[in-house]
Coordinates of C-alpha atoms in Angstrom, one line a residue:
Chain A
M14 CA -0.1 -0.1 0.0
T15 CA 1.3 3.2 1.0
L16 CA 4.6 1.5 2.4
A17 CA 5.1 0.2 -1.1
A18 CA 7.5 3.8 -1.3
T19 CA 9.9 3.5 1.8
R20 CA 10.7 0.2 0.5
S21 CA 13.2 -0.2 -2.3
R22 CA 15.2 3.1 -1.1
P23 CA 16.4 4.8 -4.8
S24 CA 18.6 7.6 -5.0
L25 CA 17.3 11.3 -4.3
A26 CA 18.0 12.1 -7.9
G27 CA 15.3 8.6 -8.7
A28 CA 13.0 9.8 -6.3
F29 CA 12.9 13.4 -7.6
A30 CA 12.6 11.9 -10.9
H31 CA 10.0 8.8 -10.7
G32 CA 8.2 10.5 -7.2
S33 CA 5.6 13.4 -7.3
T34 CA 8.4 15.8 -6.5
L35 CA 9.2 16.6 -9.7
P36 CA 6.1 17.1 -11.3
V37 CA 4.7 19.4 -7.8
T38 CA 7.9 21.4 -8.5
I39 CA 6.8 22.2 -11.8
I40 CA 3.5 23.1 -11.0
V41 CA 4.9 25.4 -8.2
L42 CA 7.5 26.6 -10.8
I43 CA 4.4 27.3 -12.9
V44 CA 2.4 29.1 -10.5
I45 CA 4.8 31.7 -9.4
V46 CA 5.7 32.5 -12.6
I47 CA 2.2 33.1 -13.5
W48 CA 1.8 34.7 -9.9
Y49 CA 4.9 37.1 -10.7
L50 CA 3.4 38.4 -14.2
A51 CA -0.1 38.8 -13.1
A52 CA 0.7 41.4 -10.1
I53 CA 1.8 43.8 -12.8
P54 CA -1.5 44.3 -14.5
M55 CA -3.3 44.1 -11.2
N56 CA -1.4 47.0 -9.1
R57 CA -1.2 48.7 -12.4
V58 CA -3.4 51.8 -11.1
L59 CA -0.9 52.0 -7.6
S60 CA 2.0 51.4 -9.1
E61 CA 2.0 53.4 -12.6
P62 CA 2.3 57.0 -11.2
L63 CA 5.4 55.7 -9.3
I64 CA 6.9 54.2 -12.3
A65 CA 6.6 57.2 -13.9
A66 CA 8.7 59.3 -11.6
A67 CA 11.2 56.8 -11.6
G68 CA 11.6 57.3 -14.8
G69 CA 9.6 54.4 -16.6
G70 CA 11.8 51.4 -18.1
L71 CA 11.3 47.5 -17.8
G72 CA 13.5 47.6 -14.5
N73 CA 11.7 49.9 -12.6
T74 CA 8.3 48.9 -13.7
L75 CA 9.2 45.4 -12.0
S76 CA 11.3 46.5 -9.5
I77 CA 8.1 48.9 -8.6
S78 CA 5.2 46.2 -9.3
W79 CA 6.9 44.0 -7.2
S80 CA 7.8 46.1 -4.2
L81 CA 4.3 47.9 -3.0
P82 CA 3.7 48.7 0.8
R83 CA 0.1 47.6 0.2
P84 CA -0.4 46.0 -3.3
V85 CA -3.7 45.2 -4.8
L86 CA -2.0 41.3 -4.9
P87 CA 1.5 41.3 -3.6
A88 CA 4.9 39.0 -5.7
P89 CA 5.5 36.1 -4.1
H90 CA 8.4 37.3 -1.9
Q91 CA 6.2 39.8 0.0
V92 CA 4.5 37.4 1.3
L93 CA 7.2 35.6 2.3
I94 CA 9.0 38.3 4.1
E95 CA 5.5 38.8 6.3
L96 CA 5.4 35.5 6.8
W97 CA 9.2 35.5 8.0
N98 CA 8.1 38.4 10.2
T99 CA 5.3 37.5 11.7
V100 CA 6.3 33.6 12.3
F101 CA 10.1 34.1 13.3
I102 CA 10.4 37.8 14.3
V103 CA 7.9 38.2 16.5
A104 CA 7.4 36.6 19.8
P105 CA 4.9 33.8 19.4
W106 CA 2.6 34.8 22.1
R107 CA 2.2 38.8 20.8
P108 CA -0.6 39.3 18.9
K109 CA 1.2 40.8 16.3
S110 CA 2.5 36.9 15.4
L111 CA 1.0 34.8 12.9
L112 CA 1.6 31.7 15.1
Y113 CA -0.2 33.3 17.9
H114 CA -3.4 33.3 15.3
C115 CA -3.0 30.2 14.4
W116 CA -3.2 28.9 18.1
V117 CA -6.0 30.6 18.3
T118 CA -7.6 29.3 14.9
L119 CA -6.2 25.7 15.7
S120 CA -7.4 25.4 19.1
S121 CA -10.9 25.8 18.3
T122 CA -10.9 23.8 15.3
L123 CA -9.5 20.4 17.6
L124 CA -11.5 21.4 20.0
G125 CA -15.0 21.5 17.7
F126 CA -13.4 18.8 15.9
I127 CA -13.0 16.5 18.7
L128 CA -16.7 17.2 19.5
G129 CA -18.0 17.1 15.9
T130 CA -16.4 13.5 16.0
I131 CA -18.2 12.6 19.5
L132 CA -21.4 14.4 17.9
G133 CA -21.3 12.1 14.9
V134 CA -20.4 9.1 16.0
G135 CA -22.8 9.1 18.4
L136 CA -25.4 9.2 16.1
A137 CA -24.4 6.8 13.5
I138 CA -24.2 4.5 16.7
A139 CA -27.9 5.6 17.1
I140 CA -29.0 5.2 13.6
V141 CA -27.6 2.2 12.8
H142 CA -28.7 0.3 16.0
V143 CA -32.3 1.9 15.9
K144 CA -34.3 2.2 12.6
A145 CA -36.8 4.1 13.3
L146 CA -33.5 6.9 13.6
S147 CA -32.8 6.0 10.7
R148 CA -35.5 7.4 8.7
S149 CA -36.5 10.2 11.0
L150 CA -33.1 11.9 12.2
M151 CA -30.7 11.5 8.4
P152 CA -33.0 13.8 6.2
W153 CA -32.9 16.5 9.3
I154 CA -29.4 15.6 9.0
I155 CA -28.6 16.2 5.6
A156 CA -30.9 19.3 5.5
S157 CA -28.2 21.1 8.8
Q158 CA -25.8 20.9 5.7
T159 CA -27.6 23.0 3.4
I160 CA -28.3 25.8 5.2
P161 CA -24.9 28.4 4.2
I162 CA -22.4 27.9 7.1
L163 CA -22.3 31.5 5.9
A164 CA -25.6 33.0 7.3
I165 CA -25.6 31.0 10.5
A166 CA -22.3 31.7 12.4
P167 CA -23.0 35.2 12.7
M168 CA -26.6 34.1 14.8
V169 CA -24.7 31.6 16.6
I170 CA -21.7 33.8 17.6
V171 CA -24.1 36.6 18.4
V172 CA -26.8 34.4 20.1
L173 CA -24.0 32.6 22.4
G174 CA -22.6 35.7 22.5
S175 CA -25.9 37.3 24.6
I176 CA -25.6 34.7 26.9
G177 CA -21.9 35.2 28.3
L178 CA -20.7 32.7 25.8
T179 CA -17.8 34.2 23.9
G180 CA -14.8 33.1 22.7
L181 CA -13.4 29.3 22.1
L182 CA -16.9 27.6 22.2
P183 CA -18.8 29.2 19.8
K184 CA -16.5 28.8 17.2
S185 CA -16.0 25.3 17.9
L186 CA -19.8 25.1 17.6
I187 CA -19.9 26.5 14.3
S188 CA -16.9 23.9 13.6
M189 CA -18.7 20.9 15.3
Y190 CA -21.6 21.7 13.4
L191 CA -19.7 21.6 9.8
C192 CA -17.5 18.4 10.8
F193 CA -20.1 16.1 12.5
F194 CA -21.6 15.6 9.4
P195 CA -18.8 13.7 7.1
V196 CA -18.7 11.6 10.6
T197 CA -22.3 10.6 10.7
I198 CA -22.3 9.9 7.2
G199 CA -19.0 7.5 6.7
M200 CA -19.8 6.0 10.2
V201 CA -23.1 5.3 9.5
K202 CA -22.0 2.8 6.6
G203 CA -18.8 2.0 8.3
L204 CA -20.5 0.4 11.2
A205 CA -23.5 -1.6 9.2
S206 CA -20.0 -2.9 7.3
P207 CA -20.1 -5.7 8.6
D208 CA -21.2 -8.9 6.3
P209 CA -24.1 -11.2 7.6
M210 CA -22.0 -13.7 8.4
Q211 CA -19.9 -12.2 10.4
L212 CA -23.1 -10.9 12.3
D213 CA -24.3 -14.6 12.4
L214 CA -21.4 -15.7 14.1
M215 CA -21.9 -12.7 16.5
R216 CA -25.5 -14.2 16.8
T217 CA -24.8 -18.0 17.5
Y218 CA -22.3 -16.5 20.1
N219 CA -25.7 -14.9 21.7
A220 CA -23.6 -11.2 22.0
S221 CA -25.0 -8.9 23.2
T222 CA -25.5 -5.5 21.2
T223 CA -22.5 -3.9 22.9
Q224 CA -20.5 -6.4 22.3
V225 CA -21.5 -6.7 18.7
L226 CA -20.9 -3.0 18.8
W227 CA -17.1 -3.3 20.0
K228 CA -16.3 -5.9 18.7
L229 CA -17.1 -6.4 15.4
R230 CA -19.2 -2.6 14.2
W231 CA -16.3 -0.5 15.1
P232 CA -13.2 -2.6 14.1
A233 CA -14.6 -3.0 11.0
S234 CA -16.0 0.4 10.9
L235 CA -12.7 2.1 11.3
P236 CA -11.2 2.6 8.1
F237 CA -14.4 4.8 7.0
L238 CA -13.8 6.3 10.2
F239 CA -11.0 8.0 9.4
A240 CA -11.5 8.7 6.1
S241 CA -14.3 10.8 7.3
L242 CA -12.2 12.5 9.9
K243 CA -9.8 13.4 6.9
V244 CA -12.8 15.2 5.8
A245 CA -13.9 16.6 9.0
I246 CA -10.9 18.1 10.5
A247 CA -10.1 19.8 7.3
I248 CA -14.1 21.6 7.2
A249 CA -13.2 22.2 10.9
L250 CA -10.5 24.7 10.0
V251 CA -12.8 26.6 7.8
G252 CA -15.5 26.7 10.5
A253 CA -13.3 28.2 12.8
I254 CA -11.8 30.6 10.4
V255 CA -15.2 31.5 9.6
G256 CA -16.5 31.7 13.3
E257 CA -14.1 34.5 13.6
L258 CA -15.4 36.8 11.2
P259 CA -18.2 37.7 12.8
T260 CA -16.9 38.6 16.0
G261 CA -15.5 41.7 15.0
A262 CA -12.5 39.6 14.8
Q263 CA -9.9 39.9 17.8
A264 CA -7.5 36.7 17.1
G265 CA -7.3 34.0 15.2
I266 CA -7.0 33.4 11.1
G267 CA -10.0 35.0 10.0
A268 CA -9.2 37.8 12.2
R269 CA -6.1 38.5 10.3
L270 CA -8.0 37.7 6.9
L271 CA -10.7 40.6 8.1
N272 CA -8.1 42.6 9.3
G273 CA -6.2 42.6 5.9
S274 CA -9.0 43.6 4.2
Y275 CA -10.1 46.6 6.0
Y276 CA -6.7 47.8 6.0
G277 CA -5.3 47.1 2.5
Q278 CA -2.7 44.5 4.1
T279 CA -2.9 42.1 1.1
Q280 CA 0.4 40.8 2.5
Q281 CA -1.4 40.0 5.8
I282 CA -4.3 37.9 4.0
W283 CA -1.7 35.8 1.6
A284 CA 0.5 35.1 4.5
A285 CA -3.0 34.0 6.6
L286 CA -4.1 32.0 3.9
V287 CA -1.0 29.7 3.6
A288 CA -0.7 29.6 6.8
A289 CA -4.1 28.1 6.9
A290 CA -3.0 25.7 3.8
V291 CA -0.1 24.8 6.1
M292 CA -2.1 24.1 9.1
S293 CA -4.8 22.5 7.2
S294 CA -2.5 19.7 5.1
G295 CA -0.3 19.1 8.7
L296 CA -3.8 17.9 10.1
V297 CA -5.2 15.7 7.4
W298 CA -0.8 14.4 7.5
L299 CA -1.8 13.9 11.5
I300 CA -4.8 12.0 10.6
G301 CA -3.4 9.7 7.5
F302 CA -0.6 9.1 9.9
I303 CA -2.5 7.7 12.9
E304 CA -4.6 5.3 10.2
R305 CA -1.9 3.6 9.1
R306 CA -0.7 3.4 12.8
V307 CA -3.9 1.9 13.3
A308 CA -3.5 -0.3 10.0
L309 CA -0.7 -1.8 10.8
A310 CA -1.9 -2.6 14.7
M311 CA -4.9 -4.1 13.0
G312 CA -3.4 -6.3 10.6
G313 CA -3.4 -4.8 7.7
R314 CA -1.3 -5.8 4.6
P315 CA 2.3 -3.5 5.1
Chain B
M29 CA -27.3 -47.9 20.0
A30 CA -30.1 -45.9 22.6
A31 CA -27.7 -43.0 22.4
A32 CA -29.9 -39.8 24.0
S33 CA -31.1 -37.3 21.2
V34 CA -29.7 -34.3 20.2
I35 CA -31.8 -33.0 17.8
E36 CA -35.8 -33.8 17.4
A37 CA -37.2 -32.5 14.3
R38 CA -41.1 -33.0 14.0
E39 CA -43.1 -31.5 10.7
L40 CA -41.0 -29.1 10.7
S41 CA -41.9 -26.4 7.5
L42 CA -40.6 -23.3 6.9
T43 CA -41.9 -20.5 4.1
F44 CA -40.4 -17.3 3.2
E45 CA -43.0 -15.2 1.8
T46 CA -41.1 -13.4 -1.0
A47 CA -42.6 -10.7 -3.4
D48 CA -43.0 -13.6 -6.0
G49 CA -45.1 -16.0 -3.8
P50 CA -43.9 -17.8 -1.3
V51 CA -41.0 -20.7 -1.1
Y52 CA -40.9 -23.8 0.7
A53 CA -37.6 -23.3 2.3
L54 CA -38.9 -26.9 4.2
S55 CA -41.9 -28.8 3.9
K56 CA -42.7 -31.8 6.5
V57 CA -39.0 -32.5 8.3
N58 CA -39.0 -34.7 10.2
L59 CA -35.4 -36.1 12.0
T60 CA -33.0 -36.8 14.8
V61 CA -29.7 -36.9 15.3
H62 CA -28.4 -39.2 18.5
D63 CA -25.4 -38.5 20.4
G64 CA -22.3 -39.0 18.4
D65 CA -23.8 -38.9 15.3
F66 CA -22.0 -37.2 12.0
V67 CA -25.1 -36.6 10.1
S68 CA -25.0 -35.2 6.6
F69 CA -27.3 -33.1 4.8
I70 CA -26.8 -33.2 1.2
G71 CA -29.0 -32.2 -1.8
P72 CA -28.9 -29.7 -4.5
S73 CA -29.1 -25.9 -4.0
G74 CA -32.6 -25.1 -2.9
C75 CA -33.1 -28.0 -0.8
G76 CA -33.0 -26.4 1.8
K77 CA -30.1 -28.1 3.6
T78 CA -28.3 -24.5 4.5
T79 CA -32.2 -23.4 5.5
L80 CA -32.4 -26.6 8.5
L81 CA -29.0 -26.2 9.6
R82 CA -29.6 -22.5 10.3
V83 CA -33.0 -23.3 12.1
I84 CA -31.0 -25.8 14.7
A85 CA -28.9 -22.5 14.7
D86 CA -32.3 -20.3 15.7
L87 CA -30.2 -18.1 12.7
E88 CA -33.8 -19.0 11.1
Q89 CA -37.3 -19.8 12.4
A90 CA -39.8 -22.7 11.7
S91 CA -43.2 -21.8 10.5
E92 CA -44.4 -24.9 11.4
G93 CA -44.1 -27.8 13.0
H94 CA -41.7 -28.8 16.6
I95 CA -37.8 -29.0 16.9
S96 CA -35.5 -29.4 19.9
V97 CA -32.0 -29.0 20.5
N98 CA -30.5 -30.6 23.7
G99 CA -34.3 -30.9 24.9
M100 CA -34.3 -27.5 24.6
K101 CA -36.3 -25.0 21.9
P102 CA -33.4 -23.9 19.6
D103 CA -33.3 -20.0 21.0
E104 CA -32.8 -21.8 24.1
A105 CA -30.4 -23.7 22.8
R106 CA -28.5 -21.2 21.4
R107 CA -28.6 -18.4 24.2
K108 CA -26.9 -21.4 26.6
R109 CA -24.7 -21.8 23.9
A110 CA -24.9 -24.7 23.2
Y111 CA -23.5 -25.5 19.6
G112 CA -20.1 -24.7 17.8
Y113 CA -20.9 -23.0 14.2
V114 CA -19.0 -23.1 10.9
F115 CA -19.5 -21.0 8.0
Q116 CA -19.4 -21.6 4.4
A117 CA -16.1 -19.3 4.5
P118 CA -13.9 -18.5 7.6
A119 CA -16.1 -15.4 8.5
L120 CA -12.7 -14.8 10.5
Y121 CA -12.5 -11.3 11.7
P122 CA -9.5 -9.8 9.8
W123 CA -8.0 -7.4 12.6
R124 CA -7.7 -10.3 14.8
T125 CA -4.7 -12.6 14.8
I126 CA -5.1 -16.1 14.9
E127 CA -5.1 -16.6 18.8
R128 CA -7.7 -13.7 19.2
N129 CA -10.1 -14.8 16.4
V130 CA -10.4 -18.2 18.7
A131 CA -9.9 -16.0 21.9
L132 CA -13.3 -14.2 20.4
P133 CA -16.6 -16.8 21.5
L134 CA -14.4 -17.0 24.9
E135 CA -14.1 -13.2 25.1
I136 CA -17.9 -12.9 24.5
M137 CA -18.8 -15.8 26.9
G138 CA -16.7 -14.7 30.0
F139 CA -13.9 -16.6 29.5
S140 CA -11.0 -15.8 32.0
A141 CA -7.8 -15.0 30.4
A142 CA -5.8 -17.9 31.9
E143 CA -8.6 -20.5 30.4
R144 CA -8.7 -18.5 27.3
A145 CA -5.1 -18.9 27.0
E146 CA -5.3 -23.1 27.9
R147 CA -8.6 -23.3 25.2
I148 CA -6.5 -21.4 22.6
S149 CA -3.8 -24.0 22.7
R150 CA -5.7 -26.6 23.1
N151 CA -8.0 -26.4 20.2
L152 CA -5.1 -24.7 18.0
D153 CA -3.2 -28.3 18.5
L154 CA -6.6 -30.0 17.3
V155 CA -6.7 -28.3 13.9
N156 CA -2.8 -28.6 13.8
L157 CA -2.0 -24.9 13.9
T158 CA 0.1 -24.4 16.5
G159 CA 2.9 -21.9 15.8
F160 CA 0.4 -19.6 14.0
E161 CA -1.0 -17.8 16.6
K162 CA 0.2 -14.2 16.3
K163 CA -0.4 -14.2 12.5
F164 CA -3.1 -12.4 10.5
P165 CA -5.7 -14.2 8.8
W166 CA -4.5 -13.0 5.6
Q167 CA -1.4 -14.6 6.2
L168 CA -3.2 -17.8 6.3
S169 CA -4.3 -20.2 2.9
G170 CA -8.2 -20.8 2.4
G171 CA -7.8 -24.1 3.9
M172 CA -5.8 -23.0 7.2
Q173 CA -8.6 -20.1 7.7
Q174 CA -11.2 -22.5 7.8
R175 CA -9.4 -24.7 9.9
V176 CA -9.4 -21.8 12.3
S177 CA -12.9 -21.1 11.9
I178 CA -13.3 -24.6 13.5
A179 CA -11.3 -24.1 15.9
R180 CA -13.3 -21.0 17.3
A181 CA -16.1 -23.3 16.6
L182 CA -14.7 -26.1 19.3
A183 CA -13.2 -23.2 21.8
V184 CA -16.1 -23.0 24.0
D185 CA -16.2 -27.2 23.9
P186 CA -19.8 -27.2 22.5
K187 CA -21.4 -30.6 22.2
L188 CA -23.1 -30.3 18.8
L189 CA -20.8 -29.0 15.8
L190 CA -23.1 -27.5 13.5
M191 CA -21.1 -26.9 9.7
D192 CA -22.5 -25.5 6.8
E193 CA -20.6 -26.0 3.2
P194 CA -17.5 -25.8 5.4
F195 CA -14.9 -26.8 2.7
G196 CA -16.7 -26.0 -0.4
A197 CA -14.5 -23.1 -1.4
L198 CA -11.4 -25.1 -0.5
D199 CA -9.9 -27.3 -4.1
E200 CA -10.2 -31.0 -3.8
I201 CA -6.9 -31.8 -2.7
V202 CA -7.1 -29.6 0.6
R203 CA -10.9 -30.5 1.3
D204 CA -9.6 -34.4 1.0
K205 CA -6.9 -33.5 3.7
L206 CA -9.5 -31.7 6.0
N207 CA -12.3 -34.2 5.6
Q208 CA -10.0 -36.8 7.2
Q209 CA -8.9 -33.9 9.8
L210 CA -12.1 -33.4 10.9
L211 CA -12.7 -37.4 11.1
E212 CA -9.9 -37.6 13.0
L213 CA -11.4 -34.5 15.4
W214 CA -15.1 -36.1 15.6
G215 CA -13.5 -39.5 16.8
R216 CA -11.7 -38.1 19.5
T217 CA -13.4 -35.3 20.4
K218 CA -16.6 -37.4 20.6
K219 CA -19.2 -34.9 19.6
T220 CA -22.0 -34.5 17.5
V221 CA -21.7 -32.8 13.8
V222 CA -24.5 -31.9 11.8
F223 CA -22.7 -31.2 8.0
V224 CA -24.0 -29.9 4.9
T225 CA -22.4 -30.8 1.5
H226 CA -23.7 -30.9 -2.2
S227 CA -20.1 -33.5 -3.1
I228 CA -21.8 -36.8 -2.1
P229 CA -18.0 -38.6 -1.8
E230 CA -17.6 -36.0 1.1
A231 CA -21.1 -37.1 2.8
V232 CA -20.1 -40.8 2.3
F233 CA -16.6 -40.9 3.5
L234 CA -17.4 -38.7 6.6
S235 CA -21.2 -39.7 8.0
T236 CA -22.3 -42.2 9.8
H237 CA -26.4 -40.7 8.4
I238 CA -26.9 -39.2 5.1
V239 CA -29.7 -37.7 4.8
V240 CA -30.5 -37.0 0.9
M241 CA -32.8 -33.8 0.7
S242 CA -34.4 -32.7 -2.7
P243 CA -35.5 -29.0 -3.5
R244 CA -39.3 -27.5 -4.6
P245 CA -40.4 -27.9 -1.8
G246 CA -37.1 -28.7 0.3
R247 CA -38.0 -32.2 2.1
I248 CA -36.2 -35.0 3.3
I249 CA -36.2 -38.2 1.0
D250 CA -34.1 -40.4 1.9
V251 CA -31.7 -41.0 5.2
I252 CA -29.0 -44.1 5.1
E253 CA -27.2 -45.2 7.9
T254 CA -23.2 -45.9 6.6
K255 CA -21.3 -48.7 9.0
F256 CA -17.8 -47.8 7.9
P257 CA -14.9 -48.1 10.6
K258 CA -14.4 -44.9 13.0
D259 CA -10.4 -45.2 11.6
R260 CA -11.3 -45.0 8.3
T261 CA -8.9 -43.3 5.9
L262 CA -9.7 -41.9 2.3
D263 CA -9.0 -45.7 0.6
I264 CA -12.3 -46.8 1.4
R265 CA -13.7 -44.8 -1.3
E266 CA -12.3 -47.3 -3.6
T267 CA -14.4 -50.3 -1.7
P268 CA -17.7 -51.3 -2.5
E269 CA -19.5 -50.8 -0.1
F270 CA -18.5 -47.1 -0.6
L271 CA -19.5 -47.4 -3.9
K272 CA -22.7 -48.8 -2.9
V273 CA -23.9 -46.0 -0.5
A274 CA -22.7 -43.4 -2.4
H275 CA -24.9 -45.4 -5.3
R276 CA -28.1 -45.1 -3.3
V277 CA -27.4 -41.4 -2.5
R278 CA -27.2 -40.5 -6.5
E279 CA -30.5 -42.7 -6.5
G280 CA -32.2 -40.8 -4.0
L281 CA -31.3 -36.8 -5.3
R282 CA -32.6 -38.9 -9.1
Q283 CA -35.4 -39.6 -7.1
G284 CA -35.4 -35.8 -5.7
H285 CA -35.6 -34.8 -9.3
S286 CA -32.3 -33.4 -8.4
Y287 CA -30.8 -33.4 -11.4
D288 CA -34.0 -31.9 -13.3
D289 CA -33.9 -28.7 -14.5

């Protein structure tokens, strides 16, 4: 499976040519080139008077287009400088640090993810065991996801704020609201995945419903659970960011996005987006890592 | 020999109601299985042999008639865990090692860890799988997996072993070997075995009693008692007595129109 790549160790150059490194690098380079080129016309309104004042020419055009203090589209290196300054220069506990905002968003993401997973698994267990629930509950669960989260998030924040709940929990609830859904859908399928023979076997042992759940349905559902969790943790992060938008945005990735757009700090917006992408892929990777360890412990073929 | 009866079926019928009308899976079945018997149900698909086994195991419920298992109703017998059941496929849990697969019924029935360990090693030894305790099912061949499932069924030490075409998916060479091993195991443990098959040589070789069944409606046509020695080997399949019994089974199947389309 996934471990096949580590079994034989080709040379570094070979891995570069045959693995996914080379295609990914090429795509990244193409994107960067397009990005630099696009920055010239997009920043034209701001850069044109400055270029004229400097005497025009290609050199001036490029250097000015790519170094405006508040560009419409910042050049990649401007975003990198912003990232460097806010991640490595500023102390991480200060509100000017991007790490501080990442941690604020990450903490509500993780809390929402845990709550959503518990809710999702709980609903799935109930639905699998009680026939009536699958008919009565399922339509509501699906309907819950058709409501745009951007519409519902401010209401949740405001209503909870009015009863004194602010900060971490309201944002986590929005994450939970988004991420319980894939967990429920995946786990309903997963818990019902044992074949009739495996269930008959439990019946011949006169096993209780709880024993069937823990010794058969739960282990059989784990591949489905991990597939759902990968989706869930990514949208939990989206939920946390959306939850930060209507709060007046004191802290978090969402706050950075909002602040950046208020003050035309596009580097700040892009840096926050990069941070969100890095966190998101890191979290998905972490779930995948745990999944592989669990699969090995459960006798999966290496 | 007046051994106690383990299974007693009287006028047993089972009808499945389907969208295309009723299906008579079993019709007025009468059967007695005595303690220590090796009884095979043989017949073509749809003759109700598996259904009859599932009724004995309380995996299906009869619509009419009477059946007792160990003197109890099937659901009581199931609750008291009176039997071990071996399915058509090994039905091992892929996330459990071999020893933990055998431990499954023991865990469910609440045996102590020490008792579990003792029974695992005893029953894996019985099916010649000592040394494979820590392997996962996918690391074993189909025949070995089915032997694990037999060890799992024997682990709770039931008096009655119900086997539903356990070797049906295996090739003939492996099947011959497992038949021989099953016979030895039966001789040693003195269990009562009810065995479903669609192979005539397998039924004749293994059984003390062969129950010939026929479809539409599922019913018993003939019950043939064999008198082969308990320590028989595969060689008896060349003897005239063996061929005579096999012929009678084939005749029974023909009478039941089992060879018609």
